[in-house]
mmCIF file of C-alpha atoms in Angstrom:
data_model
loop_
_atom_site.group_PDB
_atom_site.id
_atom_site.type_symbol
_atom_site.label_atom_id
_atom_site.label_comp_id
_atom_site.label_asym_id
_atom_site.label_seq_id
_atom_site.Cartn_x
_atom_site.Cartn_y
_atom_site.Cartn_z
ATOM 1 C CA MET A 407 0.070 -0.102 0.012
ATOM 2 C CA ASP A 408 1.128 3.395 -0.746
ATOM 3 C CA ASN A 409 2.628 5.125 2.325
ATOM 4 C CA GLN A 410 1.294 8.532 1.162
ATOM 5 C CA HIS A 411 -2.103 7.350 1.631
ATOM 6 C CA ILE A 412 -1.272 5.891 5.015
ATOM 7 C CA TYR A 413 0.280 9.102 6.399
ATOM 8 C CA PRO A 414 -1.215 11.850 4.397
ATOM 9 C CA ILE A 415 -0.210 14.553 7.144
ATOM 10 C CA PHE A 416 3.492 13.819 6.510
ATOM 11 C CA ASP A 417 3.596 14.739 2.732
ATOM 12 C CA ARG A 418 5.270 17.796 3.350
ATOM 13 C CA THR A 419 7.535 19.586 5.779
ATOM 14 C CA LEU A 420 6.226 22.561 7.959
ATOM 15 C CA GLN A 421 6.386 25.656 6.182
ATOM 16 C CA ARG A 422 7.184 29.159 7.232
ATOM 17 C CA ALA A 423 3.525 30.008 7.273
ATOM 18 C CA ASP A 424 2.699 27.247 9.740
ATOM 19 C CA ARG A 425 5.472 28.658 12.002
ATOM 20 C CA GLU A 426 4.257 32.120 11.612
ATOM 21 C CA LYS A 427 0.615 30.904 12.447
ATOM 22 C CA LEU A 428 1.904 29.333 15.603
ATOM 23 C CA LEU A 429 3.982 32.412 16.735
ATOM 24 C CA GLU A 430 1.357 34.937 15.562
ATOM 25 C CA GLN A 431 3.528 37.078 13.992
ATOM 26 C CA LYS A 432 5.355 37.532 10.519
ATOM 27 C CA ALA A 433 9.031 37.329 10.255
ATOM 28 C CA VAL A 434 11.463 39.829 8.861
ATOM 29 C CA MET A 435 15.062 40.675 8.899
ATOM 30 C CA LEU A 436 16.093 44.219 10.054
ATOM 31 C CA TRP A 437 19.914 44.681 9.188
ATOM 32 C CA PHE A 438 21.516 47.413 11.086
ATOM 33 C CA THR A 439 24.632 48.940 9.228
ATOM 34 C CA GLY A 440 26.994 51.867 10.337
ATOM 35 C CA LEU A 441 30.254 52.530 11.710
ATOM 36 C CA SER A 442 31.811 51.235 14.896
ATOM 37 C CA GLY A 443 30.357 52.982 17.862
ATOM 38 C CA SER A 444 27.243 54.324 15.537
ATOM 39 C CA GLY A 445 24.727 52.561 17.917
ATOM 40 C CA LYS A 446 23.713 49.598 15.869
ATOM 41 C CA SER A 447 23.545 47.192 18.832
ATOM 42 C CA THR A 448 21.917 49.665 21.111
ATOM 43 C CA LEU A 449 19.220 50.057 18.969
ATOM 44 C CA ALA A 450 18.752 46.543 18.031
ATOM 45 C CA ILE A 451 18.626 45.517 21.718
ATOM 46 C CA ALA A 452 16.172 48.497 22.554
ATOM 47 C CA LEU A 453 13.956 47.336 19.681
ATOM 48 C CA GLU A 454 13.955 43.803 20.628
ATOM 49 C CA ARG A 455 12.924 44.566 24.136
ATOM 50 C CA GLU A 456 9.993 46.696 22.873
ATOM 51 C CA LEU A 457 8.858 44.112 20.373
ATOM 52 C CA HIS A 458 9.255 41.525 23.102
ATOM 53 C CA ARG A 459 7.141 43.775 25.431
ATOM 54 C CA ARG A 460 4.453 43.733 22.875
ATOM 55 C CA GLY A 461 4.456 39.781 22.381
ATOM 56 C CA PHE A 462 6.660 39.351 19.457
ATOM 57 C CA LEU A 463 9.675 36.731 19.317
ATOM 58 C CA CYS A 464 13.001 38.251 18.049
ATOM 59 C CA ARG A 465 16.635 37.117 17.930
ATOM 60 C CA ILE A 466 19.518 39.411 17.750
ATOM 61 C CA LEU A 467 22.725 38.708 15.843
ATOM 62 C CA ASP A 468 25.864 40.727 16.516
ATOM 63 C CA GLY A 469 29.385 40.408 16.896
ATOM 64 C CA ASP A 470 29.277 39.280 20.480
ATOM 65 C CA ASN A 471 27.307 36.084 19.703
ATOM 66 C CA ILE A 472 28.581 35.280 16.070
ATOM 67 C CA ARG A 473 32.200 36.110 16.460
ATOM 68 C CA ALA A 474 32.256 34.159 19.533
ATOM 69 C CA GLY A 475 30.828 31.114 17.902
ATOM 70 C CA ILE A 476 30.166 30.216 14.410
ATOM 71 C CA ASN A 477 32.554 32.737 13.070
ATOM 72 C CA LYS A 478 35.267 32.309 15.820
ATOM 73 C CA ASN A 479 37.792 30.911 13.008
ATOM 74 C CA LEU A 480 37.431 34.078 11.075
ATOM 75 C CA GLY A 481 39.618 37.042 11.023
ATOM 76 C CA PHE A 482 39.450 40.598 9.472
ATOM 77 C CA SER A 483 40.895 40.065 5.997
ATOM 78 C CA GLU A 484 38.908 41.073 3.073
ATOM 79 C CA GLU A 485 37.948 37.439 2.398
ATOM 80 C CA ASP A 486 37.062 36.705 6.031
ATOM 81 C CA ARG A 487 34.778 39.737 6.302
ATOM 82 C CA ILE A 488 32.881 38.644 3.237
ATOM 83 C CA GLU A 489 32.526 35.073 4.596
ATOM 84 C CA ASN A 490 31.679 36.477 7.935
ATOM 85 C CA ILE A 491 28.560 38.265 6.374
ATOM 86 C CA ARG A 492 27.817 35.320 4.314
ATOM 87 C CA ARG A 493 27.488 32.912 7.395
ATOM 88 C CA ILE A 494 25.381 35.478 9.232
ATOM 89 C CA ALA A 495 23.087 35.917 6.339
ATOM 90 C CA GLU A 496 22.647 32.177 6.292
ATOM 91 C CA VAL A 497 22.027 31.932 9.820
ATOM 92 C CA ALA A 498 19.532 34.979 9.791
ATOM 93 C CA LYS A 499 17.560 33.107 6.701
ATOM 94 C CA LEU A 500 17.135 30.078 8.926
ATOM 95 C CA PHE A 501 15.583 32.320 11.632
ATOM 96 C CA VAL A 502 13.408 34.223 9.180
ATOM 97 C CA ASP A 503 12.081 30.863 7.902
ATOM 98 C CA THR A 504 11.390 29.936 11.337
ATOM 99 C CA GLY A 505 9.089 32.852 11.778
ATOM 100 C CA ILE A 506 11.273 34.916 14.006
ATOM 101 C CA ILE A 507 11.939 38.481 13.658
ATOM 102 C CA THR A 508 15.615 38.824 13.156
ATOM 103 C CA LEU A 509 17.965 41.891 13.920
ATOM 104 C CA ALA A 510 21.376 41.919 12.730
ATOM 105 C CA ALA A 511 23.964 44.450 13.952
ATOM 106 C CA PHE A 512 27.060 44.667 11.776
ATOM 107 C CA ILE A 513 29.380 47.203 10.028
ATOM 108 C CA SER A 514 29.045 45.358 6.745
ATOM 109 C CA PRO A 515 30.592 48.338 5.107
ATOM 110 C CA THR A 516 30.130 47.979 1.505
ATOM 111 C CA ASN A 517 26.833 47.865 -0.792
ATOM 112 C CA GLU A 518 28.137 44.767 -2.526
ATOM 113 C CA ILE A 519 28.364 42.907 0.640
ATOM 114 C CA ARG A 520 25.156 43.904 1.935
ATOM 115 C CA ARG A 521 23.481 43.073 -1.477
ATOM 116 C CA MET A 522 24.899 39.639 -0.882
ATOM 117 C CA ALA A 523 23.289 39.344 2.557
ATOM 118 C CA ALA A 524 19.947 40.579 0.978
ATOM 119 C CA ASP A 525 20.233 37.943 -1.874
ATOM 120 C CA ILE A 526 20.688 35.106 0.650
ATOM 121 C CA ILE A 527 18.099 36.171 3.121
ATOM 122 C CA GLY A 528 15.610 37.380 0.390
ATOM 123 C CA GLU A 529 15.063 40.984 -0.638
ATOM 124 C CA ASP A 530 11.389 40.931 0.270
ATOM 125 C CA ASP A 531 12.359 40.044 3.986
ATOM 126 C CA PHE A 532 15.350 42.371 4.157
ATOM 127 C CA LEU A 533 15.141 45.790 5.727
ATOM 128 C CA GLU A 534 18.245 47.833 5.624
ATOM 129 C CA ILE A 535 18.636 50.053 8.580
ATOM 130 C CA TYR A 536 21.405 52.635 8.002
ATOM 131 C CA VAL A 537 22.691 54.060 11.413
ATOM 132 C CA SER A 538 24.314 57.337 9.977
ATOM 133 C CA THR A 539 26.033 58.713 13.264
ATOM 134 C CA PRO A 540 28.927 60.867 12.045
ATOM 135 C CA ILE A 541 32.339 59.281 12.648
ATOM 136 C CA GLU A 542 33.289 62.141 15.081
ATOM 137 C CA VAL A 543 30.464 60.958 17.560
ATOM 138 C CA CYS A 544 31.475 57.305 17.180
ATOM 139 C CA GLU A 545 35.007 58.166 18.088
ATOM 140 C CA GLN A 546 33.694 60.099 21.294
ATOM 141 C CA ARG A 547 31.796 57.093 22.269
ATOM 142 C CA ASP A 548 34.819 54.808 21.656
ATOM 143 C CA VAL A 549 35.169 53.203 25.071
ATOM 144 C CA LYS A 550 37.507 50.446 23.918
ATOM 145 C CA GLY A 551 40.114 53.003 22.113
ATOM 146 C CA LEU A 552 39.657 51.228 18.759
ATOM 147 C CA TYR A 553 39.703 54.430 16.870
ATOM 148 C CA LYS A 554 42.822 55.820 18.614
ATOM 149 C CA LYS A 555 44.543 52.676 17.922
ATOM 150 C CA ALA A 556 43.362 52.716 14.137
ATOM 151 C CA ARG A 557 44.549 56.364 13.826
ATOM 152 C CA LYS A 558 47.971 55.399 15.083
ATOM 153 C CA GLY A 559 48.199 52.491 12.543
ATOM 154 C CA GLU A 560 47.747 49.810 15.269
ATOM 155 C CA ILE A 561 44.609 48.493 13.830
ATOM 156 C CA LYS A 562 44.800 47.753 9.974
ATOM 157 C CA ASN A 563 41.730 47.905 7.824
ATOM 158 C CA PHE A 564 39.555 49.737 10.407
ATOM 159 C CA THR A 565 36.309 50.813 8.890
ATOM 160 C CA GLY A 566 36.010 54.532 8.499
ATOM 161 C CA ILE A 567 39.686 55.111 8.976
ATOM 162 C CA SER A 568 41.778 52.968 6.947
ATOM 163 C CA SER A 569 38.975 51.048 5.242
ATOM 164 C CA VAL A 570 36.085 52.464 3.410
ATOM 165 C CA PHE A 571 32.522 52.444 4.479
ATOM 166 C CA GLU A 572 29.716 52.919 1.791
ATOM 167 C CA GLU A 573 26.566 54.486 2.633
ATOM 168 C CA PRO A 574 23.664 52.341 1.704
ATOM 169 C CA GLU A 575 22.096 53.375 -1.622
ATOM 170 C CA SER A 576 18.355 52.844 -0.495
ATOM 171 C CA PRO A 577 17.956 51.913 3.095
ATOM 172 C CA ALA A 578 14.514 51.364 4.470
ATOM 173 C CA LEU A 579 15.183 53.985 7.312
ATOM 174 C CA ILE A 580 18.230 56.179 8.326
ATOM 175 C CA ILE A 581 18.807 57.120 11.979
ATOM 176 C CA ASP A 582 21.493 59.296 13.239
ATOM 177 C CA THR A 583 21.819 58.573 16.948
ATOM 178 C CA SER A 584 23.604 61.663 17.644
ATOM 179 C CA LYS A 585 20.232 63.412 16.911
ATOM 180 C CA TYR A 586 17.657 61.255 18.428
ATOM 181 C CA THR A 587 17.505 59.384 21.680
ATOM 182 C CA VAL A 588 17.316 55.714 21.807
ATOM 183 C CA GLU A 589 13.511 55.930 22.478
ATOM 184 C CA GLU A 590 12.936 58.286 19.721
ATOM 185 C CA SER A 591 14.894 55.951 17.335
ATOM 186 C CA VAL A 592 12.787 53.044 18.453
ATOM 187 C CA GLU A 593 9.701 54.734 17.749
ATOM 188 C CA LYS A 594 10.961 55.248 14.212
ATOM 189 C CA LEU A 595 11.870 51.642 13.994
ATOM 190 C CA LEU A 596 8.442 50.512 15.204
ATOM 191 C CA GLY A 597 6.752 52.817 12.572
ATOM 192 C CA LEU A 598 8.698 51.040 10.017
ATOM 193 C CA VAL A 599 8.279 47.364 11.236
ATOM 194 C CA LEU A 600 5.190 46.875 13.185
ATOM 195 C CA ASP A 601 2.706 46.634 10.226
ATOM 196 C CA LYS A 602 5.215 44.050 8.557
ATOM 197 C CA VAL A 603 5.375 41.776 11.557
ATOM 198 C CA SER A 604 1.711 41.911 12.913
ATOM 199 C CA SER A 605 -0.526 39.047 11.767
ATOM 200 C CA LYS A 606 -3.538 40.759 13.091
#
């Protein structure tokens, strides 16, 4: 006897729509890009907390949890930076397919590398957030002294100093955290994302 007739409910794997129905939300990828110290992770964390408060399930991907784990074997050469973003995008794609609102906070300095991430995740799910804080402000916030070391030549290929950062061509949202508080920035982000993630 045909097993398909015996087990009709097992004729396909669960789809993204099934998971989104369970979670009562729609998944999306928010990709925060900007210079070191611009406020990417701060905004991602604050937005995650507010979305969580409203009943949404989110996951943040940033240097702390990616470089310490899945990408701990990568350095900061051009090839490794590209591979770093490629792996992040592949992981993010899995989270989005699971129905989870995913927030990534990475410098990702070129339009080409961000297009690669968008192609992997899917253009329809990819929202690019440009945290456009001026480099002077980023340097003032530099508690680790990275900019000072980069200007002394102690850190090579440091984005914004000895390595280029290309402004996004058509971001979904631009936020300069030197002009807006975290709370004001989160309100802007909510205005962008709430309609997209709500299933009600």
